[in-house]
Amino acid sequence: CPAHFPLLRHHGPSARASPPLAPEVPNFCIKIERSQPAESMALKQISSNKCFEGFQKVFEHDSIELKCKMRFGIYLPPKAEIGKCPVLYWLSGLTCTEQNFITKSGFHQAAAEHGLIVVAPDTSPRGCNIEGEDESWDFGTGAGFYVDATEEPWKTNYRMYSYIKDELPKLIKANFPADSERMSVFGHSMGGHGALILALKNPGKYKSVSAFAPICNPVQCPWGKKAFGGYLGSDLTKWEAYDATHLVKSYPDSHLDILIDQGKDDQFLSAGQLLPDNFIAACTERKIPVVFRLEPGYDHSYFFIATFVNDHIRHHAKYLNA
Amino acid sequence: SVEKSGALLGNPSNSESNENEPEGLTFYHMDLYDSKGRLEIFPEEPAGRGDGALGETSKEPTGPGEDYRSSDQSAYDLEKEVDELTKLYGLDEDKEIEQELLGGNIATAGIFESKETPAHKEGVAAGSYELGSDGSEEEAADIYCATCKIPIRAFDKLFGDHKDHEVTQLANAVESAKEEIQKNMCKLEEQVTEMENFSSHLEEIFITVEENFGRQEQNFEMHYNEVMQTLTQRYEEKVDGLGEEKKQKLEALYGQLVSCGENLDTCKELMETIQELCKDKEKADFIKAAVPVVDRLGEFFKKDMDLELSTLPDFEDTVIDFSDVQQLIDSINTIAAPSAPVINPQAPNSATGTSVRVCWGLFSDDTVEFYQLYYKQVSDDTPSEEQAAPSPPIIKRKESRSCENAALVCWESGNMNPVDSYTVELSKLTNGENGDIITESIVGIPNCEALIQLEPGQSYIISVRAVNMGGPSERSEPVSIHTTGTYFYLNEDTAHPLLSVLEDGLTIACSEVENLECDLAFRDNGFTRCIAILGSMIPFQGKHYWEVEVDENMEYRVGVAFENTHRHGYLGANSSSWCMRHIVTPARHKYEFLHCGTTPDIRITVPPKRIGILLDYDNWKLSFFNLDIAQHLYTFNSHFQHYVHPCFALEKPGFLRIRNGIAMPTSITLL
């Protein structure tokens, strides 16, 4: 930070409020730069750091689906300077922003080694001024649940499913050396749920999928019931359309290789929020290939993610670089 | 208006107004991370409150009314500036930021006025100064006099001693001072690192000096002892020699003495005899006695009396040869000639028809400048007529193994008498032909096996000859080796009695256990509890791959084990084996990846029917794959201390088919 000027932050319509129980609120020195000449999908670079000979950048843009400014992290490996690279999408969990994964998980070395672009979007629209959006940390801000909401007052902005599925890939393709034919998705907790449902609802779109401690069966767990109730109303069929365990039952027999890591000492596992057994049973029934690893001593945190993220990147690289 | 602010904040007339005494050095919070106590930057710190605490003032204002008017005006100017800045940076009407700006960078906007608090802006009646939380202090220094190198008030610049001095923004001065310090800090850090490096280098040199001393001491001691020993030897030799000489001389002299004595006795006796004789009166008796005496006398006088000394009492002066001692002494100061190198025995594959590779080692601390190699051809082109060439060896086909990069070929000697060495001949086939052209031969093989480096993806024909003084034998029956993948055979010696190998040599079957009590014929080297069998050892570095085909309901263990894995144990239950185990429980398929009896907790939803096993010696990994869907199942990361054998076991009746000698499928190469 230059010593002359105080920290200046470009605010949106209103300031961001931190959720009460938020575990992670990063502190960053943010530099304002003039944005590029206006295009329909204009990106504003917020930060750029060299990492393992590639670059970890953060961009901001006006989202059409979410009707607000959205940020995402994108890691460009060294190989991206020479040619197009496959894209791996990371979906974060409850209360996270685009910062958590890029600062805590230590994925850069593996991504650089395997030549993968890694995109880490935010977990929900922000600053939409919806009443109640900041009331709880497991619903509203930071808890988009990767669905397209159908209920008021959420349905205008809370369309994370479409954002991740359509808008973001289009944006990435238009602005970065990305091979749009090769993409995969993975995530943690709520993001694990997002990764699984995106892959299961779009056969063939993603070359591979993996998850850390995913919410496998949201219609059966307290988190899911709260979120789906709020975003989708009371029609259970609408819920099932976003539930991985249900989606597996009708998944057409396409090639999918799922890797799941789950910490054995995860408090949310014992609290019945994650329910991996249901998912495994459904996959076994439907013969969907899954390798599920229960890791003793590990919890729900980014320390757990950091431990196994290299295995996951390699898993995806196998398919993305094939 | 400056004047007015001066009046507002300056020292009242009753104090030493000309003495430039800023009331405490405060730095406005331009950088939120700076601490407040940065006052040391300015070398000549004038007396005053130096803690930079805001909100302190020692001076009372002059009067309320005057202040009020002035404050309004200054506040107005300030507000305009703030507005401009706000517009410039697109900021909101954010109170916080406003406060910051007001409390902060007025200097950067080029205003030499001192700061006012928002309280002033709102026109708070100033009976006393009500300073806001981040309000500035009255009479604070806000510019820097470069000439005097102290901070001063703007007022003083215009109206005080510093009128003609060069001034600069306080902020700038701070910046440059900070920079200066930072630079010096860096230099200091560099110095520290340099010195640390140097000191650790010194430590190393210290140790080296000790070592060198030790070596020199030893060397000298050795030489010195040699010299001393040689000197002692010379001394003893000389002394012995002298003693010898003395003995000889004495003996000679003694001999002379004795013979002298004898002669003396004889003389005396003769004299006495003559005396006696002359006493005798009878003429006839006298003549009778006198004649022999005269004879005797005659004899006696004929004898040669050697009255010369036989030996001289003097001892010879001998020169002791100290030349070798001299040499030794000289050699203390010279570098000893090195000891002889030791030539290694000829290694297989180290010779061709026109060249040979010689290796040697030097087992000492000698200094060597260069080596000289001598060779002499020992003619053997005329085979001795006494010895016939040996018979060709017989290659053990089944026990020969290969992988992509090498082959291990074993054979029987084929001869009753011992053989000097063996020669292996290879032909690399191109398109299946040219089997007669020997592409490579390896000579000087001492034992009945050879590990041969080969190229991947090729076919070779390999044969062996035995060689002795009579020359080489005929070629053995050749064996084909294909370097398409790792090939091993199943070692039936290690099989559990209930496990049999079918005719193809690569399918194992487990028989029904009808009667547990019936006597099973356990093999000496075989498994006794686990219904298992070992494959032959894979003695080549690099990656090795093979496959196993099972029925979905088969219960099996497949993996690798050391040669000495417990034959009474179960595969995976000890530290000498690693395996993937599958059993079927009523609820589900259960998969375990066993080593030392423990397994990670892994669920697999699609039971594999074709399993790929990848052994990577270089990276110490053993991986398992479901080949039908190219799915990675699990990888052991284990440092294999020895070469391993593939191992296979069945837990209930059934079959298990093995495929080897195949290339790794591309779908699993990336891992």
mmCIF file of C-alpha atoms in Angstrom, chain B residues 149-455:
data_model
loop_
_atom_site.group_PDB
_atom_site.id
_atom_site.type_symbol
_atom_site.label_atom_id
_atom_site.label_comp_id
_atom_site.label_asym_id
_atom_site.label_seq_id
_atom_site.Cartn_x
_atom_site.Cartn_y
_atom_site.Cartn_z
ATOM 1 C CA LYS B 149 16.297 19.218 9.661
ATOM 2 C CA ILE B 150 13.419 19.592 12.041
ATOM 3 C CA PRO B 151 9.672 19.696 11.652
ATOM 4 C CA ILE B 152 8.150 23.057 11.999
ATOM 5 C CA ARG B 153 4.833 24.687 11.755
ATOM 6 C CA ALA B 154 3.738 26.319 8.571
ATOM 7 C CA PHE B 155 3.368 29.457 10.514
ATOM 8 C CA ASP B 156 7.028 29.395 11.400
ATOM 9 C CA LYS B 157 7.987 29.113 7.818
ATOM 10 C CA LEU B 158 6.186 32.198 6.902
ATOM 11 C CA PHE B 159 6.718 34.201 9.963
ATOM 12 C CA GLY B 160 9.472 32.636 11.976
ATOM 13 C CA ASP B 161 13.110 31.770 11.865
ATOM 14 C CA HIS B 162 12.707 29.500 8.943
ATOM 15 C CA LYS B 163 11.568 32.170 6.595
ATOM 16 C CA ASP B 164 14.419 31.657 4.210
ATOM 17 C CA HIS B 165 14.893 28.042 4.735
ATOM 18 C CA GLU B 166 14.041 25.295 2.388
ATOM 19 C CA VAL B 167 10.948 23.438 3.381
ATOM 20 C CA THR B 168 9.172 20.410 2.167
ATOM 21 C CA GLN B 169 6.004 18.564 2.968
ATOM 22 C CA LEU B 170 6.193 16.740 6.226
ATOM 23 C CA ALA B 171 4.772 13.708 4.571
ATOM 24 C CA ASN B 172 7.471 13.763 1.949
ATOM 25 C CA ALA B 173 10.145 14.136 4.550
ATOM 26 C CA VAL B 174 8.684 11.230 6.425
ATOM 27 C CA GLU B 175 8.616 9.191 3.244
ATOM 28 C CA SER B 176 12.197 9.849 2.358
ATOM 29 C CA ALA B 177 13.367 9.262 5.870
ATOM 30 C CA LYS B 178 11.502 6.005 5.982
ATOM 31 C CA GLU B 179 12.975 4.988 2.669
ATOM 32 C CA GLU B 180 16.423 5.760 3.895
ATOM 33 C CA ILE B 181 15.899 3.636 6.951
ATOM 34 C CA GLN B 182 14.395 0.807 4.984
ATOM 35 C CA LYS B 183 17.357 0.775 2.672
ATOM 36 C CA ASN B 184 19.717 0.678 5.560
ATOM 37 C CA MET B 185 17.661 -2.041 7.155
ATOM 38 C CA CYS B 186 18.041 -4.105 4.043
ATOM 39 C CA LYS B 187 21.745 -3.498 3.985
ATOM 40 C CA LEU B 188 21.974 -4.494 7.612
ATOM 41 C CA GLU B 189 20.057 -7.675 6.912
ATOM 42 C CA GLU B 190 22.379 -8.477 4.071
ATOM 43 C CA GLN B 191 25.349 -7.929 6.303
ATOM 44 C CA VAL B 192 23.891 -10.187 8.935
ATOM 45 C CA THR B 193 23.356 -12.929 6.390
ATOM 46 C CA GLU B 194 26.871 -12.508 5.038
ATOM 47 C CA MET B 195 28.386 -12.754 8.454
ATOM 48 C CA GLU B 196 26.304 -15.757 9.367
ATOM 49 C CA ASN B 197 27.412 -17.487 6.195
ATOM 50 C CA PHE B 198 30.987 -16.589 6.872
ATOM 51 C CA SER B 199 30.865 -17.863 10.430
ATOM 52 C CA SER B 200 29.385 -21.189 9.408
ATOM 53 C CA HIS B 201 32.001 -21.410 6.675
ATOM 54 C CA LEU B 202 34.628 -20.781 9.311
ATOM 55 C CA GLU B 203 33.233 -23.596 11.376
ATOM 56 C CA GLU B 204 33.643 -25.927 8.459
ATOM 57 C CA ILE B 205 37.193 -24.770 7.862
ATOM 58 C CA PHE B 206 37.882 -25.307 11.530
ATOM 59 C CA ILE B 207 36.897 -28.910 11.239
ATOM 60 C CA THR B 208 38.887 -29.325 8.046
ATOM 61 C CA VAL B 209 41.988 -27.953 9.752
ATOM 62 C CA GLU B 210 41.577 -30.542 12.488
ATOM 63 C CA GLU B 211 41.220 -33.275 9.930
ATOM 64 C CA ASN B 212 44.241 -32.168 7.966
ATOM 65 C CA PHE B 213 46.259 -31.953 11.137
ATOM 66 C CA GLY B 214 45.252 -35.445 12.050
ATOM 67 C CA ARG B 215 46.327 -36.752 8.708
ATOM 68 C CA GLN B 216 49.649 -34.968 8.730
ATOM 69 C CA GLU B 217 50.364 -36.157 12.252
ATOM 70 C CA GLN B 218 49.643 -39.727 11.359
ATOM 71 C CA ASN B 219 51.759 -39.579 8.256
ATOM 72 C CA PHE B 220 54.733 -38.112 10.041
ATOM 73 C CA GLU B 221 54.478 -40.542 12.917
ATOM 74 C CA MET B 222 54.536 -43.433 10.534
ATOM 75 C CA HIS B 223 57.587 -42.207 8.678
ATOM 76 C CA TYR B 224 59.367 -41.272 11.824
ATOM 77 C CA ASN B 225 58.805 -44.683 13.347
ATOM 78 C CA GLU B 226 60.195 -46.290 10.262
ATOM 79 C CA VAL B 227 63.317 -44.193 10.491
ATOM 80 C CA MET B 228 63.752 -44.976 14.160
ATOM 81 C CA GLN B 229 63.287 -48.650 13.610
ATOM 82 C CA THR B 230 65.860 -48.697 10.870
ATOM 83 C CA LEU B 231 68.365 -46.818 13.002
ATOM 84 C CA THR B 232 67.851 -49.182 15.886
ATOM 85 C CA GLN B 233 68.387 -52.046 13.545
ATOM 86 C CA ARG B 234 71.656 -50.607 12.268
ATOM 87 C CA TYR B 235 72.866 -50.077 15.792
ATOM 88 C CA GLU B 236 72.195 -53.577 16.804
ATOM 89 C CA GLU B 237 73.825 -54.922 13.702
ATOM 90 C CA LYS B 238 76.947 -52.907 14.324
ATOM 91 C CA VAL B 239 77.149 -53.889 17.949
ATOM 92 C CA ASP B 240 76.685 -57.509 17.060
ATOM 93 C CA GLY B 241 79.361 -57.232 14.450
ATOM 94 C CA LEU B 242 81.803 -55.735 16.865
ATOM 95 C CA GLY B 243 81.073 -58.415 19.374
ATOM 96 C CA GLU B 244 81.727 -61.049 16.767
ATOM 97 C CA GLU B 245 85.005 -59.519 15.837
ATOM 98 C CA LYS B 246 86.096 -59.336 19.426
ATOM 99 C CA LYS B 247 85.324 -62.977 19.939
ATOM 100 C CA GLN B 248 87.290 -63.946 16.929
ATOM 101 C CA LYS B 249 90.306 -61.967 17.940
ATOM 102 C CA LEU B 250 90.254 -63.263 21.449
ATOM 103 C CA GLU B 251 89.917 -66.815 20.253
ATOM 104 C CA ALA B 252 92.838 -66.438 17.946
ATOM 105 C CA LEU B 253 94.968 -64.912 20.607
ATOM 106 C CA TYR B 254 93.929 -67.501 23.071
ATOM 107 C CA GLY B 255 94.900 -70.171 20.613
ATOM 108 C CA GLN B 256 98.278 -68.619 20.287
ATOM 109 C CA LEU B 257 98.624 -68.399 23.956
ATOM 110 C CA VAL B 258 97.801 -72.006 24.390
ATOM 111 C CA SER B 259 100.275 -73.147 21.778
ATOM 112 C CA CYS B 260 102.869 -70.870 23.300
ATOM 113 C CA GLY B 261 102.270 -72.434 26.606
ATOM 114 C CA GLU B 262 102.644 -75.872 25.112
ATOM 115 C CA ASN B 263 105.924 -74.958 23.518
ATOM 116 C CA LEU B 264 107.075 -73.509 26.717
ATOM 117 C CA ASP B 265 106.274 -76.668 28.532
ATOM 118 C CA THR B 266 108.111 -78.697 25.930
ATOM 119 C CA CYS B 267 111.137 -76.402 26.216
ATOM 120 C CA LYS B 268 111.178 -76.721 29.942
ATOM 121 C CA GLU B 269 110.839 -80.392 29.821
ATOM 122 C CA LEU B 270 113.689 -80.721 27.350
ATOM 123 C CA MET B 271 115.867 -78.569 29.491
ATOM 124 C CA GLU B 272 115.155 -80.661 32.540
ATOM 125 C CA THR B 273 115.813 -83.766 30.593
ATOM 126 C CA ILE B 274 119.154 -82.448 29.370
ATOM 127 C CA GLN B 275 120.092 -81.410 32.858
ATOM 128 C CA GLU B 276 119.287 -84.845 34.127
ATOM 129 C CA LEU B 277 121.187 -86.344 31.312
ATOM 130 C CA CYS B 278 124.336 -84.383 31.951
ATOM 131 C CA LYS B 279 124.336 -85.591 35.509
ATOM 132 C CA ASP B 280 124.650 -89.129 34.350
ATOM 133 C CA LYS B 281 128.384 -90.374 34.621
ATOM 134 C CA GLU B 282 128.241 -93.573 32.758
ATOM 135 C CA LYS B 283 129.337 -92.922 29.226
ATOM 136 C CA ALA B 284 127.370 -95.679 27.613
ATOM 137 C CA ASP B 285 124.074 -94.703 29.344
ATOM 138 C CA PHE B 286 124.664 -91.056 28.568
ATOM 139 C CA ILE B 287 125.085 -91.674 24.863
ATOM 140 C CA LYS B 288 122.029 -93.939 24.860
ATOM 141 C CA ALA B 289 119.906 -91.303 26.480
ATOM 142 C CA ALA B 290 121.430 -88.356 24.673
ATOM 143 C CA VAL B 291 120.778 -89.439 21.139
ATOM 144 C CA PRO B 292 116.983 -89.399 21.327
ATOM 145 C CA VAL B 293 117.181 -86.138 23.200
ATOM 146 C CA VAL B 294 119.315 -84.644 20.491
ATOM 147 C CA ASP B 295 116.743 -85.914 17.991
ATOM 148 C CA ARG B 296 114.020 -84.386 19.940
ATOM 149 C CA LEU B 297 115.853 -81.140 20.191
ATOM 150 C CA GLY B 298 116.425 -81.197 16.496
ATOM 151 C CA GLU B 299 112.725 -81.746 15.950
ATOM 152 C CA PHE B 300 111.852 -79.066 18.339
ATOM 153 C CA PHE B 301 114.085 -76.487 16.713
ATOM 154 C CA LYS B 302 112.663 -77.386 13.369
ATOM 155 C CA LYS B 303 109.267 -76.395 14.579
ATOM 156 C CA ASP B 304 108.248 -73.067 13.530
ATOM 157 C CA MET B 305 107.674 -70.824 16.424
ATOM 158 C CA ASP B 306 105.334 -68.357 15.358
ATOM 159 C CA LEU B 307 105.948 -65.492 17.621
ATOM 160 C CA GLU B 308 104.029 -63.082 15.584
ATOM 161 C CA LEU B 309 100.678 -61.889 16.773
ATOM 162 C CA SER B 310 97.992 -63.560 14.758
ATOM 163 C CA THR B 311 95.579 -60.690 15.193
ATOM 164 C CA LEU B 312 95.805 -57.017 15.738
ATOM 165 C CA PRO B 313 94.128 -55.548 18.714
ATOM 166 C CA ASP B 314 92.649 -52.800 16.628
ATOM 167 C CA PHE B 315 89.165 -53.065 15.287
ATOM 168 C CA GLU B 316 88.349 -52.162 11.770
ATOM 169 C CA ASP B 317 86.707 -48.927 10.973
ATOM 170 C CA THR B 318 83.600 -49.818 9.112
ATOM 171 C CA VAL B 319 81.296 -47.367 7.483
ATOM 172 C CA ILE B 320 77.721 -48.069 8.386
ATOM 173 C CA ASP B 321 75.388 -47.810 5.456
ATOM 174 C CA PHE B 322 72.761 -45.317 6.392
ATOM 175 C CA SER B 323 71.602 -44.690 2.889
ATOM 176 C CA ASP B 324 68.249 -46.319 3.380
ATOM 177 C CA VAL B 325 67.661 -44.357 6.534
ATOM 178 C CA GLN B 326 68.550 -41.248 4.607
ATOM 179 C CA GLN B 327 66.016 -42.237 2.047
ATOM 180 C CA LEU B 328 63.400 -42.680 4.665
ATOM 181 C CA ILE B 329 64.146 -39.343 6.184
ATOM 182 C CA ASP B 330 63.925 -37.753 2.812
ATOM 183 C CA SER B 331 60.629 -39.445 2.125
ATOM 184 C CA ILE B 332 59.015 -37.828 5.092
ATOM 185 C CA ASN B 333 58.863 -34.654 3.139
ATOM 186 C CA THR B 334 57.867 -36.085 -0.166
ATOM 187 C CA ILE B 335 54.537 -37.414 -1.269
ATOM 188 C CA ALA B 336 54.580 -41.134 -1.091
ATOM 189 C CA ALA B 337 54.020 -43.023 -4.251
ATOM 190 C CA PRO B 338 50.459 -44.225 -4.318
ATOM 191 C CA SER B 339 49.582 -47.796 -3.573
ATOM 192 C CA ALA B 340 48.677 -50.049 -6.403
ATOM 193 C CA PRO B 341 45.135 -49.812 -7.744
ATOM 194 C CA VAL B 342 43.014 -52.917 -7.736
ATOM 195 C CA ILE B 343 41.481 -53.938 -11.025
ATOM 196 C CA ASN B 344 37.905 -55.117 -10.795
ATOM 197 C CA PRO B 345 37.137 -58.510 -12.224
ATOM 198 C CA GLN B 346 35.734 -58.353 -15.716
ATOM 199 C CA ALA B 347 32.062 -57.529 -15.649
ATOM 200 C CA PRO B 348 29.667 -59.186 -18.045
ATOM 201 C CA ASN B 349 28.800 -57.138 -21.096
ATOM 202 C CA SER B 350 31.994 -55.154 -20.787
ATOM 203 C CA ALA B 351 33.732 -56.415 -23.899
ATOM 204 C CA THR B 352 33.190 -56.467 -27.611
ATOM 205 C CA GLY B 353 35.250 -58.049 -30.334
ATOM 206 C CA THR B 354 37.673 -55.149 -30.388
ATOM 207 C CA SER B 355 37.412 -53.454 -27.036
ATOM 208 C CA VAL B 356 37.198 -54.150 -23.382
ATOM 209 C CA ARG B 357 36.193 -51.985 -20.480
ATOM 210 C CA VAL B 358 38.516 -52.057 -17.496
ATOM 211 C CA CYS B 359 37.551 -50.673 -14.122
ATOM 212 C CA TRP B 360 39.694 -50.320 -11.082
ATOM 213 C CA GLY B 361 39.594 -48.836 -7.648
ATOM 214 C CA LEU B 362 42.145 -47.091 -5.504
ATOM 215 C CA PHE B 363 41.696 -47.863 -1.852
ATOM 216 C CA SER B 364 43.674 -45.229 -0.069
ATOM 217 C CA ASP B 365 44.058 -41.564 0.506
ATOM 218 C CA ASP B 366 46.875 -41.349 -1.991
ATOM 219 C CA THR B 367 47.249 -38.408 -4.252
ATOM 220 C CA VAL B 368 47.055 -39.585 -7.813
ATOM 221 C CA GLU B 369 47.910 -37.490 -10.807
ATOM 222 C CA PHE B 370 47.189 -40.006 -13.511
ATOM 223 C CA TYR B 371 47.029 -43.692 -14.171
ATOM 224 C CA GLN B 372 48.986 -45.704 -16.649
ATOM 225 C CA LEU B 373 47.300 -48.673 -18.195
ATOM 226 C CA TYR B 374 49.300 -51.552 -19.617
ATOM 227 C CA TYR B 375 47.957 -54.491 -21.461
ATOM 228 C CA LYS B 376 49.339 -57.557 -23.047
ATOM 229 C CA GLN B 377 47.577 -59.904 -25.328
ATOM 230 C CA VAL B 378 47.551 -63.444 -24.095
ATOM 231 C CA SER B 379 47.446 -65.433 -27.207
ATOM 232 C CA ASP B 380 44.693 -67.962 -27.227
ATOM 233 C CA ASP B 381 43.913 -68.357 -30.842
ATOM 234 C CA THR B 382 45.366 -71.771 -30.910
ATOM 235 C CA PRO B 383 43.119 -73.795 -28.683
ATOM 236 C CA SER B 384 44.965 -76.260 -26.638
ATOM 237 C CA GLU B 385 44.582 -79.643 -28.063
ATOM 238 C CA GLU B 386 44.095 -81.173 -24.690
ATOM 239 C CA GLN B 387 40.749 -79.570 -23.885
ATOM 240 C CA ALA B 388 37.621 -79.848 -25.961
ATOM 241 C CA ALA B 389 35.139 -77.014 -26.205
ATOM 242 C CA PRO B 390 32.246 -77.331 -23.772
ATOM 243 C CA SER B 391 28.684 -78.327 -24.562
ATOM 244 C CA PRO B 392 26.058 -75.663 -25.068
ATOM 245 C CA PRO B 393 24.063 -74.589 -22.010
ATOM 246 C CA ILE B 394 20.323 -75.059 -21.680
ATOM 247 C CA ILE B 395 18.231 -71.924 -21.099
ATOM 248 C CA LYS B 396 15.577 -72.239 -18.429
ATOM 249 C CA ARG B 397 12.681 -70.814 -20.338
ATOM 250 C CA LYS B 398 10.140 -70.796 -17.620
ATOM 251 C CA GLU B 399 12.375 -69.026 -15.199
ATOM 252 C CA SER B 400 13.452 -66.303 -17.531
ATOM 253 C CA ARG B 401 11.696 -63.051 -16.891
ATOM 254 C CA SER B 402 11.504 -59.765 -18.677
ATOM 255 C CA CYS B 403 10.019 -56.341 -18.566
ATOM 256 C CA GLU B 404 9.971 -53.445 -20.985
ATOM 257 C CA ASN B 405 13.570 -52.497 -20.378
ATOM 258 C CA ALA B 406 15.397 -55.628 -19.386
ATOM 259 C CA ALA B 407 15.398 -59.385 -19.257
ATOM 260 C CA LEU B 408 16.736 -61.855 -16.749
ATOM 261 C CA VAL B 409 17.814 -65.036 -18.492
ATOM 262 C CA CYS B 410 18.769 -68.165 -16.529
ATOM 263 C CA TRP B 411 20.286 -71.393 -17.815
ATOM 264 C CA GLU B 412 21.840 -74.636 -16.818
ATOM 265 C CA SER B 413 25.506 -75.110 -17.517
ATOM 266 C CA GLY B 414 25.016 -78.182 -19.672
ATOM 267 C CA ASN B 415 28.472 -79.426 -18.731
ATOM 268 C CA MET B 416 29.824 -81.802 -16.127
ATOM 269 C CA ASN B 417 33.125 -79.982 -15.922
ATOM 270 C CA PRO B 418 33.359 -76.414 -14.802
ATOM 271 C CA VAL B 419 33.270 -73.779 -17.468
ATOM 272 C CA ASP B 420 35.313 -70.570 -17.540
ATOM 273 C CA SER B 421 32.549 -68.209 -18.525
ATOM 274 C CA TYR B 422 29.410 -67.803 -20.585
ATOM 275 C CA THR B 423 28.617 -65.596 -23.531
ATOM 276 C CA VAL B 424 25.094 -64.363 -24.212
ATOM 277 C CA GLU B 425 24.161 -63.468 -27.768
ATOM 278 C CA LEU B 426 21.163 -61.321 -28.703
ATOM 279 C CA SER B 427 19.435 -60.768 -32.001
ATOM 280 C CA LYS B 428 16.959 -57.955 -32.213
ATOM 281 C CA LEU B 429 14.217 -58.869 -34.615
ATOM 282 C CA THR B 430 13.027 -56.337 -37.122
ATOM 283 C CA ASN B 431 9.596 -57.296 -38.371
ATOM 284 C CA GLY B 432 10.156 -60.769 -37.063
ATOM 285 C CA GLU B 433 13.233 -61.357 -39.207
ATOM 286 C CA ASN B 434 16.967 -61.129 -38.918
ATOM 287 C CA GLY B 435 17.089 -63.641 -36.143
ATOM 288 C CA ASP B 436 20.495 -64.787 -37.352
ATOM 289 C CA ILE B 437 22.223 -61.483 -37.075
ATOM 290 C CA ILE B 438 23.764 -61.126 -33.688
ATOM 291 C CA THR B 439 23.242 -57.560 -32.614
ATOM 292 C CA GLU B 440 24.986 -57.810 -29.303
ATOM 293 C CA SER B 441 27.028 -60.270 -27.319
ATOM 294 C CA ILE B 442 27.913 -60.216 -23.679
ATOM 295 C CA VAL B 443 31.043 -62.045 -22.667
ATOM 296 C CA GLY B 444 32.675 -62.984 -19.429
ATOM 297 C CA ILE B 445 29.523 -63.947 -17.543
ATOM 298 C CA PRO B 446 30.601 -65.909 -14.509
ATOM 299 C CA ASN B 447 27.252 -67.359 -13.372
ATOM 300 C CA CYS B 448 24.332 -69.063 -15.001
ATOM 301 C CA GLU B 449 22.198 -65.966 -15.270
ATOM 302 C CA ALA B 450 22.389 -62.547 -16.839
ATOM 303 C CA LEU B 451 20.420 -59.327 -16.491
ATOM 304 C CA ILE B 452 20.370 -57.737 -19.911
ATOM 305 C CA GLN B 453 19.263 -54.183 -20.759
ATOM 306 C CA LEU B 454 16.885 -54.109 -23.708
ATOM 307 C CA GLU B 455 14.791 -51.638 -25.606
#
